[in-house]
mmCIF file of C-alpha atoms in Angstrom:
data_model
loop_
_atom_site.group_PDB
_atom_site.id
_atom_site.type_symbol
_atom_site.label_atom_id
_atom_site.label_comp_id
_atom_site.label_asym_id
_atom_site.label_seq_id
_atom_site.Cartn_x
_atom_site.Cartn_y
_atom_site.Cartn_z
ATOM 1 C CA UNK A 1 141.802 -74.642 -27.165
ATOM 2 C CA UNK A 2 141.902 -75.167 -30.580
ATOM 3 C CA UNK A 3 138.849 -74.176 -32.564
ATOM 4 C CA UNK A 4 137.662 -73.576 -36.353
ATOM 5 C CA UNK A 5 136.374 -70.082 -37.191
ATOM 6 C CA UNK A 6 135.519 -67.725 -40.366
ATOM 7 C CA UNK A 7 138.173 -64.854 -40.215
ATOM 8 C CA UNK A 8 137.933 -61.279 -41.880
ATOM 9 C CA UNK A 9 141.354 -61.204 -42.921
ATOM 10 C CA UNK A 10 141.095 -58.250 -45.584
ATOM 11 C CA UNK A 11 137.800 -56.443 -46.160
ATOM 12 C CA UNK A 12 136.075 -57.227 -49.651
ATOM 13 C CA UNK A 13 137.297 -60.535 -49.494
ATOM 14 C CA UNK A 14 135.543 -63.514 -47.963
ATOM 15 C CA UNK A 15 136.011 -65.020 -45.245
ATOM 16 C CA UNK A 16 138.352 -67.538 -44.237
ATOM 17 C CA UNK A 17 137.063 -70.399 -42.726
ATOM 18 C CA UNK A 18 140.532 -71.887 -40.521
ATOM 19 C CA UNK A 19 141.574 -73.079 -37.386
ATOM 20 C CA UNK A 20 142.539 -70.638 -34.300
ATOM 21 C CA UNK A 21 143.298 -70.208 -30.548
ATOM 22 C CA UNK A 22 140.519 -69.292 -28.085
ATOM 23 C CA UNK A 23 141.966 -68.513 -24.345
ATOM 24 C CA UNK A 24 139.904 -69.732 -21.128
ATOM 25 C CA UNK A 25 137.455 -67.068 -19.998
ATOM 26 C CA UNK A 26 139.219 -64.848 -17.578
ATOM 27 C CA UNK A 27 137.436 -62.979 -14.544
ATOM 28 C CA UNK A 28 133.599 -61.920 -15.447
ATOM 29 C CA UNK A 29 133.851 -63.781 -18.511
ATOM 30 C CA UNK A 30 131.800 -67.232 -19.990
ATOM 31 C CA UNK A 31 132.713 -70.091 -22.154
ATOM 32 C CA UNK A 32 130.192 -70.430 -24.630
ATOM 33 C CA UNK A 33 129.883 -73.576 -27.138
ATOM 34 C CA UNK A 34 127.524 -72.450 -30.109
ATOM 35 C CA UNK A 35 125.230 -74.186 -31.937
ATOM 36 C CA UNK A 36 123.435 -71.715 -33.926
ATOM 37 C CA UNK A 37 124.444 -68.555 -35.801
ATOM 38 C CA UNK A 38 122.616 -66.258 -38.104
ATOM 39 C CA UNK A 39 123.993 -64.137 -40.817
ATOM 40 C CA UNK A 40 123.361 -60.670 -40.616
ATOM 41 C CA UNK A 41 123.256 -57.969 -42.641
ATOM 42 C CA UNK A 42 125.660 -56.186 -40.204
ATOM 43 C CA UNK A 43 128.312 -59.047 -41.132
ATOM 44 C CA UNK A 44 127.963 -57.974 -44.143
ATOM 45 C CA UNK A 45 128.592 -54.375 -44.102
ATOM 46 C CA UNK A 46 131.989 -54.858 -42.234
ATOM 47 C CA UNK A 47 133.040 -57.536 -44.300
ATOM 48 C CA UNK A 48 132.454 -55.031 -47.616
ATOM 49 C CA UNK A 49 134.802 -52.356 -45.476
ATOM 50 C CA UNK A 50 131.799 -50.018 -46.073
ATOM 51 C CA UNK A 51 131.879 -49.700 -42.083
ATOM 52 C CA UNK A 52 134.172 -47.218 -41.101
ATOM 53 C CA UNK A 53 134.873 -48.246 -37.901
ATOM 54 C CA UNK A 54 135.606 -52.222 -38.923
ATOM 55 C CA UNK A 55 138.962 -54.012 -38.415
ATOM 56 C CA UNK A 56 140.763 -56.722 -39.494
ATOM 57 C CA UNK A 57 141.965 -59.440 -38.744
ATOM 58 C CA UNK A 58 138.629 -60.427 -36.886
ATOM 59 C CA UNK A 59 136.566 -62.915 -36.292
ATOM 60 C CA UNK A 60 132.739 -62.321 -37.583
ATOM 61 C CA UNK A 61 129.113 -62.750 -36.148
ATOM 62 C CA UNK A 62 126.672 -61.638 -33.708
ATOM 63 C CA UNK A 63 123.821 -63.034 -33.775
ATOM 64 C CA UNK A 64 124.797 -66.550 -31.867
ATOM 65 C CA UNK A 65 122.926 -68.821 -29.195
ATOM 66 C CA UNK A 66 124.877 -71.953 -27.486
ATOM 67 C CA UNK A 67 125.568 -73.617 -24.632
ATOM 68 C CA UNK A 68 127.679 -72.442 -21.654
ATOM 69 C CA UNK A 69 130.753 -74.593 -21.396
ATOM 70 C CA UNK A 70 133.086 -72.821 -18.282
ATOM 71 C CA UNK A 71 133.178 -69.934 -16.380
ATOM 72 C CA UNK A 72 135.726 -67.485 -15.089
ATOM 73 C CA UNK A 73 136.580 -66.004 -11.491
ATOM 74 C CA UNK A 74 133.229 -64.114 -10.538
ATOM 75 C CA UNK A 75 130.650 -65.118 -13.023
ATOM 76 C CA UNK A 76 127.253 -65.748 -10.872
ATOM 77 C CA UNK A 77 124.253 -64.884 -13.487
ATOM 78 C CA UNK A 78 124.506 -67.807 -15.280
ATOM 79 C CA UNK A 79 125.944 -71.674 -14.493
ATOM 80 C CA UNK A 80 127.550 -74.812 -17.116
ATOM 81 C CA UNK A 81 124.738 -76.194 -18.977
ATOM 82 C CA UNK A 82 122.861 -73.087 -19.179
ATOM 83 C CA UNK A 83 121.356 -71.921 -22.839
ATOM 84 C CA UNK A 84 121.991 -68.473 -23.893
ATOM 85 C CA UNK A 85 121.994 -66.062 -26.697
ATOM 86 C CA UNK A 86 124.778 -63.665 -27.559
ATOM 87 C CA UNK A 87 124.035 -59.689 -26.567
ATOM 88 C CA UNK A 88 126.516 -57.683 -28.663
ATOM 89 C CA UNK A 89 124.328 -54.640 -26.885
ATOM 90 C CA UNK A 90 125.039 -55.634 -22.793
ATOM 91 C CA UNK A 91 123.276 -54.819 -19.977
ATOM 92 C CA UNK A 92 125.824 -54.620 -16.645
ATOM 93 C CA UNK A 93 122.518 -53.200 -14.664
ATOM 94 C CA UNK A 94 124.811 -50.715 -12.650
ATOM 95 C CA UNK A 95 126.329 -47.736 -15.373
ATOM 96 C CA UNK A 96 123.688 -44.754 -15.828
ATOM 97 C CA UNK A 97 121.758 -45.753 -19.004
ATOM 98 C CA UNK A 98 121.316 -49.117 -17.172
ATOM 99 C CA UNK A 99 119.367 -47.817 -14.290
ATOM 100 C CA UNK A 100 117.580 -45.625 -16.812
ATOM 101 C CA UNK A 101 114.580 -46.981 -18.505
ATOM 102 C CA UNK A 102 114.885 -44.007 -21.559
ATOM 103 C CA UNK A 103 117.918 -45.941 -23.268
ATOM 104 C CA UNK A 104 118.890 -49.643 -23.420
ATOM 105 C CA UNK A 105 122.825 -48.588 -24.584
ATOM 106 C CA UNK A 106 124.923 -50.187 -21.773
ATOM 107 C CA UNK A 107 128.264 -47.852 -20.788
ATOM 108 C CA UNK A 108 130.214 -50.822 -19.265
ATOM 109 C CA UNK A 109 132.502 -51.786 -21.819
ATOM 110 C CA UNK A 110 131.308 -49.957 -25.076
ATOM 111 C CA UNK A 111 134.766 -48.494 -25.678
ATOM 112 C CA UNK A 112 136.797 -51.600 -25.835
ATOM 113 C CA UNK A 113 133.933 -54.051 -27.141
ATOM 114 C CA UNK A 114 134.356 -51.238 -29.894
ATOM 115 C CA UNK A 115 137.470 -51.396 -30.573
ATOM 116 C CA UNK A 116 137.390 -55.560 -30.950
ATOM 117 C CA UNK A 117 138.647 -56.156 -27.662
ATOM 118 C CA UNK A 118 136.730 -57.909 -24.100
ATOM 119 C CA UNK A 119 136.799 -55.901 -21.075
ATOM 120 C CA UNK A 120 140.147 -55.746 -19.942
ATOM 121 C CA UNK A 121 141.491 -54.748 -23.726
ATOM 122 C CA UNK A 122 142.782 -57.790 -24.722
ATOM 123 C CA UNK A 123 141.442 -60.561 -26.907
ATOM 124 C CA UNK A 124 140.593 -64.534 -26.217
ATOM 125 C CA UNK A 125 141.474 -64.959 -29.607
ATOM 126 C CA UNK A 126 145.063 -65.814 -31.450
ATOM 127 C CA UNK A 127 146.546 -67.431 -34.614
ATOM 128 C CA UNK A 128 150.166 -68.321 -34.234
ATOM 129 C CA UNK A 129 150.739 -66.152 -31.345
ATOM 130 C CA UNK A 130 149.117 -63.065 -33.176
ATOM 131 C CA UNK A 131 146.256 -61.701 -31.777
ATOM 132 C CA UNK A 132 142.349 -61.772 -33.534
ATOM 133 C CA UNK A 133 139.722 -58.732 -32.780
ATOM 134 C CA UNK A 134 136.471 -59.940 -31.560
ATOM 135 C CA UNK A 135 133.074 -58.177 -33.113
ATOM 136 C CA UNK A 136 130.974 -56.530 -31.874
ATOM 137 C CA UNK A 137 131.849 -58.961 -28.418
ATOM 138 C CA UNK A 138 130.546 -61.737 -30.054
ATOM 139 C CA UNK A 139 132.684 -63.299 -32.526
ATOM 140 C CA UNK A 140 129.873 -66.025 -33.294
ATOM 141 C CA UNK A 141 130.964 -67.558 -36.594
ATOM 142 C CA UNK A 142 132.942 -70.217 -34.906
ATOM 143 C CA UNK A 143 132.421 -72.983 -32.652
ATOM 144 C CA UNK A 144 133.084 -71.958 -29.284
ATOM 145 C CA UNK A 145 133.828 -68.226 -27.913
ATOM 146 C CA UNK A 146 134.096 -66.341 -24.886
ATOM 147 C CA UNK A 147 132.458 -63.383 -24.054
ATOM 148 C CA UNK A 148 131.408 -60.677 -21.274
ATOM 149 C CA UNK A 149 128.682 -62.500 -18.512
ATOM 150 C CA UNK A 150 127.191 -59.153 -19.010
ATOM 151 C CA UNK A 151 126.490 -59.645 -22.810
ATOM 152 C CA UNK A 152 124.634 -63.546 -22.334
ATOM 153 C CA UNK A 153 120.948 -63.654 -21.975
ATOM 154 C CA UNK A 154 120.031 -67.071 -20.524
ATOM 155 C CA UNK A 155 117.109 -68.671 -22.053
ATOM 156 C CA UNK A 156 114.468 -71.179 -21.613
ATOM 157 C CA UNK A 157 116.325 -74.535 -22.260
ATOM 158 C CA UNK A 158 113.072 -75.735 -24.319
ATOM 159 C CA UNK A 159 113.394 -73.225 -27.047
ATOM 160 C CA UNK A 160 115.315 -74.214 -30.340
ATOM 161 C CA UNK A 161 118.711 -72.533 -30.377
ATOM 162 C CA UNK A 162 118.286 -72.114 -34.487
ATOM 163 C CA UNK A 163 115.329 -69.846 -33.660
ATOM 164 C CA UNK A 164 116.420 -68.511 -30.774
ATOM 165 C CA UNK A 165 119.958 -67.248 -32.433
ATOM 166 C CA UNK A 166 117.447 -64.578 -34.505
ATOM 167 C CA UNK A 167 116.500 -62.806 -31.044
ATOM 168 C CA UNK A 168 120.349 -61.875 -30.340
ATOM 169 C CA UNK A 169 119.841 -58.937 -33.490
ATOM 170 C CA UNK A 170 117.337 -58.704 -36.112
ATOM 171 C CA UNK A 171 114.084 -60.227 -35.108
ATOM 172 C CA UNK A 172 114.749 -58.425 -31.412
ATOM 173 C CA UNK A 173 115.972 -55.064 -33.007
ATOM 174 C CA UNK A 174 112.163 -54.812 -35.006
ATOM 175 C CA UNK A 175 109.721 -56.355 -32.061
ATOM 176 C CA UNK A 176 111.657 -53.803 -29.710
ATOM 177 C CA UNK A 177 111.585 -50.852 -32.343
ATOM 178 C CA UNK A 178 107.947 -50.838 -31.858
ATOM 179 C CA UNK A 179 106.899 -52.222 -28.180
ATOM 180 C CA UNK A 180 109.771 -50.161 -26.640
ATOM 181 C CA UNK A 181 111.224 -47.915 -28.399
ATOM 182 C CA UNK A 182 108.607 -46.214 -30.171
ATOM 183 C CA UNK A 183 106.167 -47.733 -27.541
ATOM 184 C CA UNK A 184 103.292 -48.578 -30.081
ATOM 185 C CA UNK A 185 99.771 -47.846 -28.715
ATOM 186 C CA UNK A 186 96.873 -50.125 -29.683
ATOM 187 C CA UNK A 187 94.242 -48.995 -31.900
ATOM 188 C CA UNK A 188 96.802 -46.938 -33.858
ATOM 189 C CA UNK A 189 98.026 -47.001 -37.592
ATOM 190 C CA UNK A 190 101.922 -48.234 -38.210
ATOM 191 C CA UNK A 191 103.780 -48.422 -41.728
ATOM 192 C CA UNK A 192 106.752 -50.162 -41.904
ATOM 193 C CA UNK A 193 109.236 -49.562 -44.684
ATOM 194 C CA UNK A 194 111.027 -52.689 -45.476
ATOM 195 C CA UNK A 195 110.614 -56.518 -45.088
ATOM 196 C CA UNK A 196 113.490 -57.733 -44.096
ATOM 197 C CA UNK A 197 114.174 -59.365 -40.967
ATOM 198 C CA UNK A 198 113.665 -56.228 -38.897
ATOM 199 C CA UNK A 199 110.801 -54.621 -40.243
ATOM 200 C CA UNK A 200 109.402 -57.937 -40.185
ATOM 201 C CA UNK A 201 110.306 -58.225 -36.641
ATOM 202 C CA UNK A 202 108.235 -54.287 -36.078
ATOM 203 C CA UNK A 203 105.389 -55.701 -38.230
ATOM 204 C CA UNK A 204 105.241 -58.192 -35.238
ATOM 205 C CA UNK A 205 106.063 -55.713 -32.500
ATOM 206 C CA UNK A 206 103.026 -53.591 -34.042
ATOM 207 C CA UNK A 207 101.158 -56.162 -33.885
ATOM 208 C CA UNK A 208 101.869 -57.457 -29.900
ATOM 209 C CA UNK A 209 101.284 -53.823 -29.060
ATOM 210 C CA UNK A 210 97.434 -54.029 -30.641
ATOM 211 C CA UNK A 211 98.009 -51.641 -33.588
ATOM 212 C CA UNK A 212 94.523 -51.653 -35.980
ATOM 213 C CA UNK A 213 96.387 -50.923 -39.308
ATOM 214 C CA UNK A 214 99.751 -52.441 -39.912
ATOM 215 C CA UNK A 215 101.143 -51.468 -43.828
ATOM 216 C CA UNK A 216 104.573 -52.860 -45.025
ATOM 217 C CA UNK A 217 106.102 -51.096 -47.926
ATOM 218 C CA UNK A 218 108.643 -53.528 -49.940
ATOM 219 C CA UNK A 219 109.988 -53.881 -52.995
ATOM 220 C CA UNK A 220 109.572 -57.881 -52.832
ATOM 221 C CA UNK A 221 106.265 -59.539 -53.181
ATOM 222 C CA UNK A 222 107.298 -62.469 -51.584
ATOM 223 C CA UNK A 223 108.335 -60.555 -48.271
ATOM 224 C CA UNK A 224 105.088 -58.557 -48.287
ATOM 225 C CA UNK A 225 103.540 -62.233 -48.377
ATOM 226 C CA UNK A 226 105.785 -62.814 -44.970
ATOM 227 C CA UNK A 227 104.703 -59.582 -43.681
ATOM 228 C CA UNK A 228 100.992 -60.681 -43.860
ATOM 229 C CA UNK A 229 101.714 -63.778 -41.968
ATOM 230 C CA UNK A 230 103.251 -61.657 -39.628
ATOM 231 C CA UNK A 231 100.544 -59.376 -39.162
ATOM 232 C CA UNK A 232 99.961 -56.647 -41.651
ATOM 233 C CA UNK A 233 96.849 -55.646 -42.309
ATOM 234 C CA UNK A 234 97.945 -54.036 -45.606
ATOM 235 C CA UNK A 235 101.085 -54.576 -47.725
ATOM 236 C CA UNK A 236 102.340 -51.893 -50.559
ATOM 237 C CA UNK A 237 105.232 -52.101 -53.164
ATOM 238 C CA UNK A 238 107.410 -49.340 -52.379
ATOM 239 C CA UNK A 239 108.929 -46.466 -54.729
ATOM 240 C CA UNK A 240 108.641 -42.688 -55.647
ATOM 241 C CA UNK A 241 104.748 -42.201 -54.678
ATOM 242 C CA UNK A 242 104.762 -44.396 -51.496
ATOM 243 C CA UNK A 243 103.934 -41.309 -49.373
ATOM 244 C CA UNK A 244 101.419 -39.926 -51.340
ATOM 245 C CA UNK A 245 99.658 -43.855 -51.767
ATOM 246 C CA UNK A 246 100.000 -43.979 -46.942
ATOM 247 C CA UNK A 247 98.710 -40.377 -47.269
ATOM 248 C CA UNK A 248 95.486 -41.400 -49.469
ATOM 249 C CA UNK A 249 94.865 -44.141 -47.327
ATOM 250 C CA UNK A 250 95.141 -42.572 -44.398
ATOM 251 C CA UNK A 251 92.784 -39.420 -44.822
ATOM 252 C CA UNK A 252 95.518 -37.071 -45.436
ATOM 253 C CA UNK A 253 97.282 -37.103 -42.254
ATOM 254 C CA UNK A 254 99.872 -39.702 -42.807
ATOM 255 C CA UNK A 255 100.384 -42.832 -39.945
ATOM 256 C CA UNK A 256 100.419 -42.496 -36.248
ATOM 257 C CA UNK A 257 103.951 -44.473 -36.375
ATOM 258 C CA UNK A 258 106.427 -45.347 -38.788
ATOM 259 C CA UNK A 259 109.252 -47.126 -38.974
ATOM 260 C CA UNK A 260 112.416 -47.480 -41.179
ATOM 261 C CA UNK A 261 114.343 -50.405 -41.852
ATOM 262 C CA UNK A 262 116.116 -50.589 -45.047
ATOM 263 C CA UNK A 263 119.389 -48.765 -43.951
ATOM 264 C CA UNK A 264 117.888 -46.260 -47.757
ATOM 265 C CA UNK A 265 118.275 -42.665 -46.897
ATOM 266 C CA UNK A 266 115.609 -42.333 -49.279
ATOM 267 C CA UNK A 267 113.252 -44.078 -47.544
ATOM 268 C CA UNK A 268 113.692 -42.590 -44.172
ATOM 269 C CA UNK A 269 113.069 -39.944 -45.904
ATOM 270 C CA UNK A 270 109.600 -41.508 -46.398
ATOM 271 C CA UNK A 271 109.120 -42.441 -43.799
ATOM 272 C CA UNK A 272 109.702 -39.309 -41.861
ATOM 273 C CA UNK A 273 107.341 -37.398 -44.548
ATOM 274 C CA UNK A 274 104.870 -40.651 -43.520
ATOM 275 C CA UNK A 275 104.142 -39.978 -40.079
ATOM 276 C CA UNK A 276 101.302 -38.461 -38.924
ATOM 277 C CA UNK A 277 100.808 -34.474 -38.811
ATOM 278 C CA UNK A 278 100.943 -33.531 -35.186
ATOM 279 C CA UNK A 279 101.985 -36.427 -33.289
ATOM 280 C CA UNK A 280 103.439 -38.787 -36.103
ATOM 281 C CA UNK A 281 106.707 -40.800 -34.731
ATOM 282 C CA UNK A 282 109.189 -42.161 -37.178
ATOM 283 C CA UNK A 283 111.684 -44.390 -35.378
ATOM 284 C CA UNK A 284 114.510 -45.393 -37.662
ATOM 285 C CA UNK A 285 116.119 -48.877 -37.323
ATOM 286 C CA UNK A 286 117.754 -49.065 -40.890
ATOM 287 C CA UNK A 287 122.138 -48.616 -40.801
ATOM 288 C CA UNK A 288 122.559 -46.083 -43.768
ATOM 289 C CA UNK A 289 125.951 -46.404 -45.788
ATOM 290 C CA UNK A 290 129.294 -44.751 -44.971
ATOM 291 C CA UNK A 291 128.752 -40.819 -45.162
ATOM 292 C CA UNK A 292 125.322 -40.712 -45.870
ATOM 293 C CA UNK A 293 123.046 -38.480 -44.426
ATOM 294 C CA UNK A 294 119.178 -38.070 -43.480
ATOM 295 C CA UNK A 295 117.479 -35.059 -45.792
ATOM 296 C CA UNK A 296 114.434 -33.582 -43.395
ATOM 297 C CA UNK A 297 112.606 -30.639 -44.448
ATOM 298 C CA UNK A 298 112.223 -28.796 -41.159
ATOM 299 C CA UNK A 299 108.237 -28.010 -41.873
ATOM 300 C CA UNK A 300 107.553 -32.081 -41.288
ATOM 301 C CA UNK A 301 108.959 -31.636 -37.447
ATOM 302 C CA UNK A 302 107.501 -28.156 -36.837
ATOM 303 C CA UNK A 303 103.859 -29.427 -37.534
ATOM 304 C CA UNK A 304 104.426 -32.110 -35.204
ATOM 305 C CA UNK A 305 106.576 -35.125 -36.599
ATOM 306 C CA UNK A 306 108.958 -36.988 -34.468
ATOM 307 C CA UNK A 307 112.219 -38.713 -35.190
ATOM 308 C CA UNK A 308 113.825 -41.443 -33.081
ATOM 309 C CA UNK A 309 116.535 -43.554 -33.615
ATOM 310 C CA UNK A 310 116.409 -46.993 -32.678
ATOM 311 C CA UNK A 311 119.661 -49.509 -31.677
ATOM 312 C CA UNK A 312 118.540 -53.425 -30.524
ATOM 313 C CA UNK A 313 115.014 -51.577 -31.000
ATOM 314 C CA UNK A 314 115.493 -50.432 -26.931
ATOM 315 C CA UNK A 315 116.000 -54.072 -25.890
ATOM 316 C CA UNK A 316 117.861 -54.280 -22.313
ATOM 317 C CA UNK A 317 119.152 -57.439 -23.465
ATOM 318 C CA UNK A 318 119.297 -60.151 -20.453
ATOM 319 C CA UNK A 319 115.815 -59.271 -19.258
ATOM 320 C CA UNK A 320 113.630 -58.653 -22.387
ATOM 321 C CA UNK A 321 115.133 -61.464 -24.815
ATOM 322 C CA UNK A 322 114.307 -64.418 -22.644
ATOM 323 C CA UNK A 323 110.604 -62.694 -22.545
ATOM 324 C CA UNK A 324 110.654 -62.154 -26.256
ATOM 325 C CA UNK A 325 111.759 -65.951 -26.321
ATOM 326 C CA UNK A 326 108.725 -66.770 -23.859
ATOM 327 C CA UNK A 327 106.537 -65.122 -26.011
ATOM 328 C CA UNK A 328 107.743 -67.712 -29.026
ATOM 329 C CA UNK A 329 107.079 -70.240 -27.149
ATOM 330 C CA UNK A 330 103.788 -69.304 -26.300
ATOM 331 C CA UNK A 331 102.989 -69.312 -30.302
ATOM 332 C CA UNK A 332 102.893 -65.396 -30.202
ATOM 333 C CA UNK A 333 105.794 -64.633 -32.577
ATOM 334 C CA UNK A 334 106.394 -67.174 -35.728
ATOM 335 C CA UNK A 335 110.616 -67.452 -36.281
ATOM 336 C CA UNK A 336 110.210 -70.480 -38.218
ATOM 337 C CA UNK A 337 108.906 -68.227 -41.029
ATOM 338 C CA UNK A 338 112.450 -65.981 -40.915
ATOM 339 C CA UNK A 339 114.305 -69.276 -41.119
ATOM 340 C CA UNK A 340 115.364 -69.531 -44.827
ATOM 341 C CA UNK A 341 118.473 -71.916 -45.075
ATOM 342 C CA UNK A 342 120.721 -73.950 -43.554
ATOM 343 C CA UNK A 343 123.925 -73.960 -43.892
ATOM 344 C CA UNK A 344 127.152 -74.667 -42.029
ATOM 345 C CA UNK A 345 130.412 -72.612 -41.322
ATOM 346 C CA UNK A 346 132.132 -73.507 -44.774
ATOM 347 C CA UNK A 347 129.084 -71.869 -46.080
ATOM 348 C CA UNK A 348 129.049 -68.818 -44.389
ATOM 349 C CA UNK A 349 129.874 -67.130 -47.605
ATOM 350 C CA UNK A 350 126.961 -68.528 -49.291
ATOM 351 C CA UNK A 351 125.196 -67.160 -46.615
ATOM 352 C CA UNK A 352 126.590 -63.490 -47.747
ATOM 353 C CA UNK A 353 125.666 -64.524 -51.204
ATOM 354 C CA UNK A 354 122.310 -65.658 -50.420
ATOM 355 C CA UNK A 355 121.290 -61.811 -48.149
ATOM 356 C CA UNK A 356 122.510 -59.843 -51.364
ATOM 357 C CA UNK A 357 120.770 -61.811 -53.216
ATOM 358 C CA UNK A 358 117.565 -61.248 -51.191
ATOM 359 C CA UNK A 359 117.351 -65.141 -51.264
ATOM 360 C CA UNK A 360 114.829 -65.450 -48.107
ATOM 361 C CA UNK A 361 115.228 -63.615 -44.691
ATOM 362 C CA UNK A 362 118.002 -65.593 -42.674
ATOM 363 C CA UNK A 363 120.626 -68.305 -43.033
ATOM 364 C CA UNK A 364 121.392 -69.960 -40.035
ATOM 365 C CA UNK A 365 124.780 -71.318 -39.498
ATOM 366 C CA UNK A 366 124.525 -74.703 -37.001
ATOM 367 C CA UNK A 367 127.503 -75.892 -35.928
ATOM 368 C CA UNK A 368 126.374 -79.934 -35.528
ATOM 369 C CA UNK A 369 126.498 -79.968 -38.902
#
């Protein structure tokens, strides 16, 4: 079929918003018409070509929730007509991490979804005969596309798909940063660095998981505003003396947990020096740039300190988003808050403009105009 889709045809460049060839889902694999997309920061950074492992030509996006439109041979988890969001971290429920409850990073097809391909190595995707990579599975920035059953979560049919497209990365990655991942105990003190839509997402994990003190650091006033909404008992602009301002504040010890999600080596720095002396965990969320490395001064861990990383925040995709969506419904998690513009697929770059920018949290792409 015929459908219209923003390309990555060189990185630095934008994107190309044209018309290509999708394939019919072959065996384990779905049909998806979208309806919702939002623009990530992860987009982003392979569209710049600051991610080393990016390729082009490919089509873009992630963070996608539609409606399923056909199935291939074998596909028995979900049926036509069912609503899902996009996974670009799966969950097959059989490989070794799977079974594990310590990790959420599915082995099933991470080597070829890495590489831009589905499953079986080969793409659904083609202009004039010429193959087009997928990303990251997904390949959401278009109308329709096919991916993996394994990487759908199916959804309650009465949630929005505009908000529910924010659970597929961002707003998932910072709830599950801090109920899963870092496993947030109530009564306890939490700083999150960064105001974005994933440390606004752990400022709302923090609080679901009954922290007392929640403090966002930020650099924007009007995202510390967001952050209170969210639940932060205390906001703080960031900068040099951060630490020493969470150390005053906090007797001297530092915070029980922190969390990191700029992507600023600097401030997971911070953050690490941040955490509480003796049991203080710092879980860091943030994608630092090409080459960059984390600067620890080994007498933080020794007296105690913790460091965690943190992908999709621990989120075993197709059973935890639909109860994070559950949740929304229930009025315990505010999206429409994260939900800065609208926009449609010839805007997609505006939507790049608008995250450098720091022009609100999310644009959301929908696709009925």
């Amino acid at each position: 079929m015929k459908i219209r889709a923003a390309v990555l045809e060189e990185f630095g460049a934008p994107l190309a918003v044209q018309e290509v060839d999708l394939a019919e889902p072959g065996p384990g694999e779905v049909l998806v018409r979208l309806e919702a997309c939002g623009v990530c920061h992860t987009d982003l950074y392979t569209a710049s070509g600051a991610d080393p492992s990016g390729y082009a030509p490919a089509v873009l996006g992630h963070e996608g929730a539609g409606v399923v439109e056909r199935l291939g041979e074998r596909v028995s988890s979900v049926k036509e007509g069912d609503h899902v969001v996009s996974l670009f971290s799966p969950q097959c429920g059989e490989c070794i991490h799977c079974l594990s409850p310590k990790t959420n990073l599915c082995l099933a097809i991470r080597d070829q979804q890495g590489k831009g391909y589905l499953p079986d190595g080969t793409t659904r995707l083609s202009r004039d005969g010429e193959p087009i990579r997928h990303f990251m599975g997904c390949s959401t920035f278009a109308e329709y596309t096919v991916m993996p059953e394994i990487a759908l979560a199916k959804i309650n049919p009465e949630a929005p798909l505009d908000r529910c497209a924010l659970f597929a990365c961002g707003l998932s990655t910072g709830l599950g940063a801090a109920m899963f991942r870092a496993q947030v105990e109530a009564g306890s003190t939490c700083i999150v660095f960064g105001a974005g839509m994933v440390g606004l997402g752990a400022v709302a994990g923090c609080r679901l998981a009954g922290a007392e003190r929640i403090v966002c650091v930020d650099l924007s006033e009007d995202r510390l505003t967001l952050a209170t909404g969210q639940g932060a008992t205390d906001t703080m602009v960031g900068g040099s003396d951060a630490v020493q301002q969470i150390l005053d504040m906090t007797g001297g010890f530092g915070a029980d947990y922190t969390f990191e999600a700029t992507g600023n080596v600097k401030v997971m720095r911070q953050a690490v020096e941040a955490a509480r002396m003796g049991w203080g965990l710092c879980t860091v969320a943030g994608v630092a740039g090409k080459g960059e490395t984390l600067d620890i001064v080994p007498r933080f861990l020794i007296t105690g300190r913790r460091v965690a990383g943190s992908s999709f925040g621990g989120v075993k995709g197709r059973e935890q988003v639909p109860q994070f969506i559950e949740r929304y419904l229930a009025g315990d998690i505010d999206v429409d808050a994260f939900l800065s513009h609208r926009i449609t697929l010839d805007e997609v770059n505006r939507g790049f403009e608008l995250m450098e920018a720091q022009d609100g949290i999310r644009s959301v792409i929908r696709f009925d105009g």
